[in-house]
Short mmCIF file of C-alpha atoms in Angstrom, two decimals:
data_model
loop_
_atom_site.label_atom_id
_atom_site.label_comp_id
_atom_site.label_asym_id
_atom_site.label_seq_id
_atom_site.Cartn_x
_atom_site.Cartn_y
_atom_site.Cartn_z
CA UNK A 120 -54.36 -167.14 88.84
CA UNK A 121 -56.26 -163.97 87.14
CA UNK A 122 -53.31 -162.36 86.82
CA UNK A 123 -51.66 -165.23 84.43
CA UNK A 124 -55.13 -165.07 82.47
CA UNK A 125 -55.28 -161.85 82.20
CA UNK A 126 -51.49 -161.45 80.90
CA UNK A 127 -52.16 -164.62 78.16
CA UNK A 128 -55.30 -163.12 77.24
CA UNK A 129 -53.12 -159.38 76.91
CA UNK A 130 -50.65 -160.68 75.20
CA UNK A 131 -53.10 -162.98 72.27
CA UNK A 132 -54.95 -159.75 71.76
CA UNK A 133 -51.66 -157.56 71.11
CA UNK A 134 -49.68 -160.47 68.55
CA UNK A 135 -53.65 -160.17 67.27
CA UNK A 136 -53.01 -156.78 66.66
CA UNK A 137 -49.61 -156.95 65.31
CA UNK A 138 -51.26 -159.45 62.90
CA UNK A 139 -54.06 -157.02 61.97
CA UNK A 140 -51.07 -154.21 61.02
CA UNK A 141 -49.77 -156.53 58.73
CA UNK A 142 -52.82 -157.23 56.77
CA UNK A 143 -52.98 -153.43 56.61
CA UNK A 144 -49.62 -153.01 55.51
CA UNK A 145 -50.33 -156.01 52.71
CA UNK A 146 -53.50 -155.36 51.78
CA UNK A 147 -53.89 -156.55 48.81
CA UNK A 148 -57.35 -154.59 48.46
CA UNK A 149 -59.03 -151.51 49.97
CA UNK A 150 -61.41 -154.18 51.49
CA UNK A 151 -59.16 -156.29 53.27
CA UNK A 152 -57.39 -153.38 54.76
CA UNK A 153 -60.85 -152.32 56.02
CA UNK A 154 -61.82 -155.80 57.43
CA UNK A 155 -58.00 -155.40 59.11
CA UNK A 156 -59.37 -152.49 60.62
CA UNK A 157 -62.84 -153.44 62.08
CA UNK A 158 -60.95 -156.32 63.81
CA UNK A 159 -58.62 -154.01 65.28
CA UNK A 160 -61.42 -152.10 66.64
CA UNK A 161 -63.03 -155.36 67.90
CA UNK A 162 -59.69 -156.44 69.46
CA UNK A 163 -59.35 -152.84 71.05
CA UNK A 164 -62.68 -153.15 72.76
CA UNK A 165 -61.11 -156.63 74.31
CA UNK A 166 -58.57 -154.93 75.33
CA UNK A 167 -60.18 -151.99 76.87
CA UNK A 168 -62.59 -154.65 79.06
CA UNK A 169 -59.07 -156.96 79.95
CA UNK A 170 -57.55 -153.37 81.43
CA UNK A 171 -60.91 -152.95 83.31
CA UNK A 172 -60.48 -156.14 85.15
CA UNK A 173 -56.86 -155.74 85.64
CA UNK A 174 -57.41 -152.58 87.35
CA UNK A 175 -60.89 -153.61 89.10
CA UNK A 176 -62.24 -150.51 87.44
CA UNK A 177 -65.57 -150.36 85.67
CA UNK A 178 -65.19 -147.02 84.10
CA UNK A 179 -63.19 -148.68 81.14
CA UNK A 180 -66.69 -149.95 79.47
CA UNK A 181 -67.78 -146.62 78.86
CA UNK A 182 -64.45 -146.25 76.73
CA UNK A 183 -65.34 -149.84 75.30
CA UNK A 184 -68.69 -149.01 74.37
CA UNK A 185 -67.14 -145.74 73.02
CA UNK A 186 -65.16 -147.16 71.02
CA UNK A 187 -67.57 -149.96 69.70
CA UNK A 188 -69.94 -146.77 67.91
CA UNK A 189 -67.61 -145.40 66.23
CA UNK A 190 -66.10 -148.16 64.83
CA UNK A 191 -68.92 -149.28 63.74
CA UNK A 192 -69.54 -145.94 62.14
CA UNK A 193 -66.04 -145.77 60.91
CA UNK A 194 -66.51 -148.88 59.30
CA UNK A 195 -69.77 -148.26 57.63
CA UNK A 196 -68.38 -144.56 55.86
CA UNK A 197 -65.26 -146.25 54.38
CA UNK A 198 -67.12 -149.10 52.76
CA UNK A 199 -69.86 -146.54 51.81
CA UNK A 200 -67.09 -144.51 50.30
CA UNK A 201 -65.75 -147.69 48.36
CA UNK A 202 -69.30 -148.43 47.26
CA UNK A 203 -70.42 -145.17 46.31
CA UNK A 204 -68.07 -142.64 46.18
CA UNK A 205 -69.50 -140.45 48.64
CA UNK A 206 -70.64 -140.82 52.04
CA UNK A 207 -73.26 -138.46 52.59
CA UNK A 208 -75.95 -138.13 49.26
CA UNK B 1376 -62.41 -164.49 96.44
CA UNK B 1377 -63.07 -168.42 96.00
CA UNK B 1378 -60.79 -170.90 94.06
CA UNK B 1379 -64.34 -171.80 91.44
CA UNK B 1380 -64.65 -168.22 90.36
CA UNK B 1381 -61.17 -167.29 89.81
CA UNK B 1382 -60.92 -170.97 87.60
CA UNK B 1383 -64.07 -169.81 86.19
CA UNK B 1384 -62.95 -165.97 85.51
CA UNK B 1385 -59.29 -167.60 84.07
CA UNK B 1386 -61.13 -170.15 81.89
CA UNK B 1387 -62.97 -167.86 80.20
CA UNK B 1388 -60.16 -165.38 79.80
CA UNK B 1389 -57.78 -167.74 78.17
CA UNK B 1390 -60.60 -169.04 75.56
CA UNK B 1391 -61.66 -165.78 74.45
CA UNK B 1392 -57.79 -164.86 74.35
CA UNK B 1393 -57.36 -168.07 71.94
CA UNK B 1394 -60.06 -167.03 69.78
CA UNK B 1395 -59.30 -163.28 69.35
CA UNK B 1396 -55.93 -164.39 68.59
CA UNK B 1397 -57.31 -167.53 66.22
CA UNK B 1398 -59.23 -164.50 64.30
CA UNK B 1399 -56.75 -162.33 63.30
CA UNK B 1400 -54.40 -165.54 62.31
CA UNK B 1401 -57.04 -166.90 59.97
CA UNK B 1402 -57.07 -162.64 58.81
CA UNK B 1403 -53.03 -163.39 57.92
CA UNK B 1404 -53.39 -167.24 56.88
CA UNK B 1405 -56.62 -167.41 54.60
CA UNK B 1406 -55.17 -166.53 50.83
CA UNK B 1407 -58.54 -164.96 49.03
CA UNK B 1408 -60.18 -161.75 50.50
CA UNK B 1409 -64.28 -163.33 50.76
CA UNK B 1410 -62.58 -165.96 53.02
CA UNK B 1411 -60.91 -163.74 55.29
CA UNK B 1412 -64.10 -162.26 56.07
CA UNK B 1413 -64.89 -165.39 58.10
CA UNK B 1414 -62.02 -164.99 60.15
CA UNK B 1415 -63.11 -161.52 62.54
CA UNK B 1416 -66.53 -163.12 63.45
CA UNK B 1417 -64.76 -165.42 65.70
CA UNK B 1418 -62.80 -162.91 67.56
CA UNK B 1419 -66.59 -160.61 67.72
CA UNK B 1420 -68.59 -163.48 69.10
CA UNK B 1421 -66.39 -165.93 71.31
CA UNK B 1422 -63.51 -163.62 71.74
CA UNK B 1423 -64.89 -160.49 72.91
CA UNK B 1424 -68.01 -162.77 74.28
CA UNK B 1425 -65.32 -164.25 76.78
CA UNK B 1426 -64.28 -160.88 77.75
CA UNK B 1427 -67.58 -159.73 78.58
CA UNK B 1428 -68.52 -163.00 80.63
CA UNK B 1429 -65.59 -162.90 82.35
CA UNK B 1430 -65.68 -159.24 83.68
CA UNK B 1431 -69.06 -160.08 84.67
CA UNK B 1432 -68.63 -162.67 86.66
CA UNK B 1433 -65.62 -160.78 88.41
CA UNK B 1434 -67.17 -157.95 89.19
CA UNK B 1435 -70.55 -159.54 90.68
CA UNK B 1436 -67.62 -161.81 92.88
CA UNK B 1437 -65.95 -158.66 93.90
CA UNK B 1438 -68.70 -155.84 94.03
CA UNK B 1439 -71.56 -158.28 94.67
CA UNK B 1440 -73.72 -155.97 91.99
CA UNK B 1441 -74.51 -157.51 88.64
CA UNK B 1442 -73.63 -155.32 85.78
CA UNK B 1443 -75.93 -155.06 82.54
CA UNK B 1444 -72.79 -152.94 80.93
CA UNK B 1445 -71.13 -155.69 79.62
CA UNK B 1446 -74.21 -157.39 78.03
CA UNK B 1447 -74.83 -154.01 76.09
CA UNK B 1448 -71.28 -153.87 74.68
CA UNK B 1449 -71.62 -157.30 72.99
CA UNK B 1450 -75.42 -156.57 72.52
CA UNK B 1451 -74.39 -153.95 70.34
CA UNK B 1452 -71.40 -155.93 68.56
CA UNK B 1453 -73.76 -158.90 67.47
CA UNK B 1454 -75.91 -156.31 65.96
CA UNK B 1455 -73.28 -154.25 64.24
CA UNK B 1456 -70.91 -156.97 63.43
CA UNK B 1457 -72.90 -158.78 60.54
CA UNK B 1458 -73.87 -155.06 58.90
CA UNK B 1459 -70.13 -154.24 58.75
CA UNK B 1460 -69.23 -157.79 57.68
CA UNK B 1461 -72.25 -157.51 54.31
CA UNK B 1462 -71.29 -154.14 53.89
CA UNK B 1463 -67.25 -154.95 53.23
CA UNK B 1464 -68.48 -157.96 51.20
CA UNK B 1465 -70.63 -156.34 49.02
CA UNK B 1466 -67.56 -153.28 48.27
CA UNK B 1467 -64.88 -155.97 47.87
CA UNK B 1468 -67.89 -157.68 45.00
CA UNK B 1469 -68.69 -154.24 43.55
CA UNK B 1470 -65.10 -153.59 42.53
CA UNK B 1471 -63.32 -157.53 41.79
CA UNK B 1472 -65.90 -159.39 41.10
CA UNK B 1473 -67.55 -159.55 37.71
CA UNK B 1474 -71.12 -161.06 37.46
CA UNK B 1475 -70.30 -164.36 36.10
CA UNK B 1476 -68.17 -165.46 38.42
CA UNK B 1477 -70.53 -165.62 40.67
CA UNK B 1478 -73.61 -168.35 40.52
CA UNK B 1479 -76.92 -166.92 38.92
CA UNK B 1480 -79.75 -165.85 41.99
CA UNK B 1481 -82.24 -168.35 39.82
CA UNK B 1482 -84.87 -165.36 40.71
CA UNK B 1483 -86.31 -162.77 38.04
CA UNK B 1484 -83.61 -160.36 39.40
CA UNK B 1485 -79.83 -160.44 39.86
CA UNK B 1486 -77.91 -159.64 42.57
CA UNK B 1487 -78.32 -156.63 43.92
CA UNK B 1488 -74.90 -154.73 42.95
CA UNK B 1489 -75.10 -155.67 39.81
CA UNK B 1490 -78.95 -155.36 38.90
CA UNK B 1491 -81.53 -152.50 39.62
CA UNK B 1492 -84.52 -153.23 41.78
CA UNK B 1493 -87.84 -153.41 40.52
CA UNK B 1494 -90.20 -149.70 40.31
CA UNK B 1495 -90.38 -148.36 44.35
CA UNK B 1496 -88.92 -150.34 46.03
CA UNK B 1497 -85.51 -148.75 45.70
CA UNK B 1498 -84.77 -148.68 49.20
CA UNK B 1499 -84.43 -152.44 49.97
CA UNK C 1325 -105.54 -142.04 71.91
CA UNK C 1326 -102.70 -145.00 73.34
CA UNK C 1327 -101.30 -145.57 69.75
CA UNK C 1328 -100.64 -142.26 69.46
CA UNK C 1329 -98.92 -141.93 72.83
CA UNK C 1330 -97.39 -145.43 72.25
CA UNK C 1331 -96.43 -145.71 68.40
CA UNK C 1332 -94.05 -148.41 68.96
CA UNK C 1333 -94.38 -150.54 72.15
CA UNK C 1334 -91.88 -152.32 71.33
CA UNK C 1335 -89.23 -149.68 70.76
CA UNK C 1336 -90.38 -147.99 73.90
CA UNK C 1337 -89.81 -150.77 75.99
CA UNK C 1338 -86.68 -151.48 74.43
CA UNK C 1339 -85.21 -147.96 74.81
CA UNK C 1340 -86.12 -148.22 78.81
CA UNK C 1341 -83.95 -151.32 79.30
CA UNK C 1342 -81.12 -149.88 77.37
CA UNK C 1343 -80.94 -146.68 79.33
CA UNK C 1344 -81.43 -148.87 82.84
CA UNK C 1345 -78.36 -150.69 81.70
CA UNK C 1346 -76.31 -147.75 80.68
CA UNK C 1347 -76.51 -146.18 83.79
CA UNK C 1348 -76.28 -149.45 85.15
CA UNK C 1349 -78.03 -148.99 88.79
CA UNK C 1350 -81.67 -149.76 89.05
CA UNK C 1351 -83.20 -146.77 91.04
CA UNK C 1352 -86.62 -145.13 90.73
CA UNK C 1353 -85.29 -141.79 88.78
CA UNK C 1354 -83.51 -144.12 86.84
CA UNK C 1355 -86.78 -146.07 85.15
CA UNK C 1356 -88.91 -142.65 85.30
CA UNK C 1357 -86.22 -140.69 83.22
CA UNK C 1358 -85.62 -143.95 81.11
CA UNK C 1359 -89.66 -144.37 80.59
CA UNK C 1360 -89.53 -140.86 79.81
CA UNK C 1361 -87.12 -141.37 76.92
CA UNK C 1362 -88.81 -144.05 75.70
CA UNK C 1363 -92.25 -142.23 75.39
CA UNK C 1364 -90.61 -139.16 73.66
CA UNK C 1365 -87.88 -140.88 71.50
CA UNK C 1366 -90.79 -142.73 69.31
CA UNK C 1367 -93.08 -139.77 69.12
CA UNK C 1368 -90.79 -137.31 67.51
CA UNK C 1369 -89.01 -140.66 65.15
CA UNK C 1370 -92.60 -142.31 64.01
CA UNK C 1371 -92.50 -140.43 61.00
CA UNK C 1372 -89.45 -142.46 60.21
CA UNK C 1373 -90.78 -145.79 61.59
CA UNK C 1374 -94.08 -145.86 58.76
CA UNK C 1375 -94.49 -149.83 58.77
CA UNK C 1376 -93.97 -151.75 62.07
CA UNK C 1377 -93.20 -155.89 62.14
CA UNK C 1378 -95.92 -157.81 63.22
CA UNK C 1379 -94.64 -160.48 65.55
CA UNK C 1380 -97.13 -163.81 65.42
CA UNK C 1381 -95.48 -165.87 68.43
CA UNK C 1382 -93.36 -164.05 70.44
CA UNK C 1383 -91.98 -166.33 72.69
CA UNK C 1384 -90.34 -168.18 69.73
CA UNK C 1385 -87.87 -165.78 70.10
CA UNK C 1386 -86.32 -167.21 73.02
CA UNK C 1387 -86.23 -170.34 71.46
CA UNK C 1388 -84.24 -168.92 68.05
CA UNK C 1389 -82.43 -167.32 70.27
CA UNK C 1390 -80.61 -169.97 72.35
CA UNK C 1391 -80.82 -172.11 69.09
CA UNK C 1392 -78.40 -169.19 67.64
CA UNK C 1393 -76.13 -168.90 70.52
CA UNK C 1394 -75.56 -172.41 70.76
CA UNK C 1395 -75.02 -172.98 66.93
CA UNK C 1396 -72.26 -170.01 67.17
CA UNK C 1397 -70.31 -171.55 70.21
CA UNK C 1398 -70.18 -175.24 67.86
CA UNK C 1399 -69.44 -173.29 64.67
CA UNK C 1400 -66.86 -171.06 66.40
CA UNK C 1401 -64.60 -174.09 67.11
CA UNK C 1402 -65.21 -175.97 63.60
CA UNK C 1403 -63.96 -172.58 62.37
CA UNK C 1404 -61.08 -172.53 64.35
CA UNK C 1405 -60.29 -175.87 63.30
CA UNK C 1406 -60.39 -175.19 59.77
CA UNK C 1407 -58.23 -172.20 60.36
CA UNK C 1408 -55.27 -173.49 62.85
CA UNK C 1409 -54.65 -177.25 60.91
CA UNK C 1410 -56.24 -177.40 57.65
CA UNK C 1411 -53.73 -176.63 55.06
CA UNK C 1412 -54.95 -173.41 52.79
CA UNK C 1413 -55.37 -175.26 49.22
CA UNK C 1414 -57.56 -178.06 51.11
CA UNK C 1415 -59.75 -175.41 51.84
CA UNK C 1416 -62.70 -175.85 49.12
CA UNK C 1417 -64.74 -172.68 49.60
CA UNK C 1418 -68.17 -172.21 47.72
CA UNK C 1419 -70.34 -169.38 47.05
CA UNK C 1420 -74.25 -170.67 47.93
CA UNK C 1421 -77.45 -169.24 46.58
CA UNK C 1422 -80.27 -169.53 48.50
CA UNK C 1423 -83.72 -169.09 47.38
CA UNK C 1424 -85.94 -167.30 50.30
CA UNK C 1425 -89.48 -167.77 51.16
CA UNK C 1426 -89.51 -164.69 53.52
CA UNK C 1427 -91.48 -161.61 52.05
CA UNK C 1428 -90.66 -159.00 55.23
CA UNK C 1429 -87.79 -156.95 55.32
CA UNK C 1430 -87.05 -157.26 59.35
CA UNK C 1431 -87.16 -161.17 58.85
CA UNK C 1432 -84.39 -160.84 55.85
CA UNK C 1433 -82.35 -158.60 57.99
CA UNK C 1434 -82.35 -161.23 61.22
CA UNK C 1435 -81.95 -164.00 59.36
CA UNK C 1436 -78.90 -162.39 56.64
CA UNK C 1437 -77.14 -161.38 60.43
CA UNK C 1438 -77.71 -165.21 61.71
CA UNK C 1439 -75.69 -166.52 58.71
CA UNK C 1440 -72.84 -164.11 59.16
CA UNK C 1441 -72.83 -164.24 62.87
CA UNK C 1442 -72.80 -168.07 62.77
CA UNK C 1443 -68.89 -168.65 61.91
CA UNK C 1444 -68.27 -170.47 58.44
CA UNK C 1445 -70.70 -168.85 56.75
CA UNK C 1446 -71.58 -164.89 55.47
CA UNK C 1447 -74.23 -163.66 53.65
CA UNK C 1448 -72.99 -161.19 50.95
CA UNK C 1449 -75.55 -159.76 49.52
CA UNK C 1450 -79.32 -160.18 48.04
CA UNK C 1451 -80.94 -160.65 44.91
CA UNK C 1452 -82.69 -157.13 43.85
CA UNK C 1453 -85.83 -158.49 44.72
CA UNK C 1454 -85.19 -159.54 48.18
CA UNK C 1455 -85.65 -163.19 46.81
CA UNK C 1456 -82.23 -164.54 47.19
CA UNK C 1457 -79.31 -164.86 49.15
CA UNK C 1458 -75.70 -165.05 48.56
CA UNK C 1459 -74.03 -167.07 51.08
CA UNK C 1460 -70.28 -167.70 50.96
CA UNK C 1461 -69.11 -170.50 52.79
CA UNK C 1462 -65.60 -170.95 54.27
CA UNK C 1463 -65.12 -174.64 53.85
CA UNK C 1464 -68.08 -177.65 52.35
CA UNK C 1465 -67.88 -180.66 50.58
CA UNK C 1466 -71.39 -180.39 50.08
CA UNK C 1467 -73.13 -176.95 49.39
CA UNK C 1468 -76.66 -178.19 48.80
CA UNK C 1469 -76.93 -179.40 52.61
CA UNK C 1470 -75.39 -176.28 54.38
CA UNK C 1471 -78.11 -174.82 51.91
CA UNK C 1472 -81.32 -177.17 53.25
CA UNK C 1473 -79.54 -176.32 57.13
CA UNK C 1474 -80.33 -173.22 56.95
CA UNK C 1475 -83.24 -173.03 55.35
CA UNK C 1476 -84.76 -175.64 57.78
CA UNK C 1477 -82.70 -174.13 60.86
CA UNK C 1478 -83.21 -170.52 60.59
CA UNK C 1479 -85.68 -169.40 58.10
CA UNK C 1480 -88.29 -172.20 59.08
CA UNK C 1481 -87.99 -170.62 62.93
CA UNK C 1482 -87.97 -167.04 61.42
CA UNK C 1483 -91.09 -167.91 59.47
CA UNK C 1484 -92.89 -168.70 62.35
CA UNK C 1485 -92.13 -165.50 64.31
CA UNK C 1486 -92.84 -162.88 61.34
CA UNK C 1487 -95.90 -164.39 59.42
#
């Protein structure tokens, strides 16, 4: 029965990533193709845990967690760049 | 491993799938950019929420250990997630919107893109 | 003489339970090195920490804390309502001002993350003051009481853990 889970739950996250690429692609602002990105980071952490389980593994949250930083960091220096111009003053 | 857990584990998968997917649908649906930013929260908080719960509960059924990991990984989300989410709104403001289109803060200062704080106290 | 060993206690403590749960086994080593980490960490960053938040009940943060939670879980589903089977020009979106009575920065920062972490609503940005804040709301028919909600909700809780 995990198994099924696990492949619905896959599969939502990856047409929610397709979905994210085309709000990229679209845009119609620098800000939505940010926000496009952040949830593709938060959809990539998903991901990362769903893998973990599938393989029984628990090394994948280190990768998850990873990822989470520098998204968030990633995130932060593009809006700061839209804001401001620069990243570091 | 019992039938309760593995309903358990599978219930929470599939409602966190819904929502993750839910988020980036509102992301495509929603027409103006301020209400697309409502959209991700969902797939931070009950989406990746679901994950987490779920992977904890199956690995304390199949190690027997409870794992703090998880909790840290959406620990850090609910903290990052609402600085990202101000921070986008306030660069999407800063270059569409213009002042009046907004309501007025009905305080001695405006909003803060668009108004310069009072003497030391630049850092707020 | 403990103040200046233990700037922030509650930092310190903070920093040990983040490094037992990234290593994720509870062993002896484990809590020494993490104690270790958090006695040193706040020494060398107190020049960056100058004013600390005073916390008046504690224990009210449990409370604001499952209060949260729960509101996200309801809000979550209203959202996803709104999103799946409401058509898009039914949805009347409003921008909210809300006039705070908060004065400390740390209580303005918890409370602007509430509203955006609760689905429906985000908090965009503040007055240049710190006296106001802009709220943008997915989908009301009525913005003065999603205004009084979270002024009675959140910031009346808040006010009772920072004084």
């Amino acid at each position: 029965m995990i198994e099924y889970a696990l492949m619905f739950a896959a599969g939502c996250y990856g047409v929610a990533l397709l979905l994210d690429l085309w709000r990229i692609a679209v845009g119609p602002d620098a800000a939505d193709r940010i926000l496009a990105l952040d949830t593709m980071v938060i959809n990539v952490i998903a991901l990362l845990v769903l893998y973990g389980v599938w393989r029984g593994t628990a090394i994948y949250f280190e990768a998850a967690m990873l990822v989470a930083m520098v998204g968030f960091v990633s995130t932060v220096a593009y809006c700061r760049f839209l804001l401001r111009g620069d990243i570091i003053e | 491993m019992d039938v309760a857990a593995e309903l358990l584990i599978s219930v929470f998968l599939v409602i966190s799938g819904i929502f993750g997917f839910v988020g980036s649908y509102g992301l495509v649906k929603l027409k103006n950019t301020v209400q697309r930013l409502h959209a991700p929260t969902k797939a931070t908080t009950l989406g990746v929420g679901g994950v987490l719960l779920a992977s904890i509960i199956f690995f304390y059924v199949d190690t027997g250990h409870v794992s703090v990991h998880e909790l840290l990984i959406s620990l850090f989300l609910f903290l990052t997630a609402p600085i990202t989410a101000n921070f986008i709104a306030k660069a999407y403001l800063a270059r569409n919107t213009p002042q009046d289109e907004l309501p007025p803060s009905d305080r001695d200062f405006g909003w803060s893109i668009y108004d310069d704080p009072p003497d030391g106290e630049a850092d707020r | 003489m403990l103040t200046r060993l233990v700037p922030h206690p509650l930092l310190s403590l903070t920093l040990v339970l983040v490094w037992l749960g990234l290593v994720n086994t509870f062993t002896l080593g484990n809590l020494i090195l993490g104690t270790l980490f958090g006695l040193i960490i706040p020494m060398v960053t107190a020049a960056y920490w100058p004013n600390r938040p005073r916390l008046a009940r504690p224990f009210k943060i449990i409370e604001y804390v499952l209060v949260v939670l729960w509101d996200i879980i309801v809000a979550n589903v209203q959202v996803a309502m709104i999103i799946l089977f409401r058509r898009e020009p039914d949805i009347r979106s409003h921008w909210i001002p809300i006039p705070l009575d908060l004065k400390s920065a740390e209580a303005i920062t918890v409370l602007a993350g509430t509203i955006t972490m609760t689905p429906g609503t985000v908090s965009a940005m503040l007055a240049a003051d710190g006296g106001a804040i802009l709220v943008h709301c997915l989908h009301t028919d009525d913005p003065d009481s999603v205004r009084d909600e979270i002024k009675s909700r959140y910031e009346r809780r808040l006010k009772e853990i920072f004084p």
